[in-house]
């Protein structure tokens, strides 16, 4: 059984499809997505549909990111809708077919809202790792973390957690396309919606797969990104 973490997808369904073709998930694999499925990229609708289909197989644990929080809050008031639009919600809304009988939010199907509200979770943990979108307070157990830390705090100055487990997170985009590996904490958001990559990490073997929005892909290993390593070698596959 492989446990594979995938960071911020941000509406980039082409990169997701390429990454899945590289990983080739097996029936006993578990995929843990780290949040930020929507906004900024062109196909948030398609990304959510793919995740929902994967969840129905029992192979997906989907975390909630700050962009999902913003999307959910957009239903509360015109002001929050406008705030979400400014953070990428306009691209998300544009990815849904429009009708003359619904508002922008009304174009989003109910099963997408249900996925964001009920299926997505704030964190996940295994025997040796825990998974969050943003970061954590290193002195608090996971069930006592604030929303600000889980969804908003950047990876900068990440500290070892009291659990002794390795943190796997996204949220803090690495525009150089390289994950950050501190040993006790790993960030795999590599800016796919920009000119970067969508990254998947096998947390046990350390294998990394990366794909971008124009169909390119490459592989590497997480140990190549330790702070002592000045440069990592990638193996380009297409």
Phi, psi and omega in degrees: 000128175258144171246116188240121177265139178230129185272194190313118183268323174048051173073012184264077185291329179295316177296320177300313182298318178296317180297317179296325178291333176284313184290323183049068183305136178262162185303332182261006177282154174239125176258127177245111178265140194262015177097176185059064177274338189246171173078149172076308176281175190275346192222058176299322177305309181295323179296312180298321179297319178296318180294319178298317179297320179293320179299326180294341176277350183084010185259001187239133162248118183252120175273159177264137176248176182296331179286329172292322177299314179298319180297316179295320181290339182298341179281349189278328184197158175301326180294319179287329174297316180294322177298317178297318178305318182293334182264016177115358180296333178299320178293322178297311181299323181292342182278352180258141175300142181256152174228164180279353186253002182230156171281177179304311180294331180291345177283346181276123185291155185297328182288339173288316176299319180297321177300313182293322184280316193250329182275317182292145180238165184275334178200167178211149178217151174240191183297324186240354184224156165226156189233128176220167178282307189258284183195185178218161165283119187294344184260001182244143173296161186299324183283002176243009181289146177279156175299325180301315179290314184296323187249335190247331186287134181281170183286342183307134179062030175301139183241158176300139181274149183299339179289341185081359180274156177278130178274132173244123185215172174237226169077315183264101189291135177254101187290346176278358177079010184246131174298159172255128180237105176265002184090298179273350180208138182226129176248126184239022172278112185239035162065050183295327183285346175271243175243023184260217191225154167266126188248135170242139183231123169281110191290341181267314180276335183086004179290141179240135171242141177224142178219150178240184188280355178250014173092003178279154180213159177201162181229158177196195181225143186297331180296341178288350185249020175294152183305332181284346181270122182281328180218143178251145178264132176253149176248104184282129182252345175195000000 
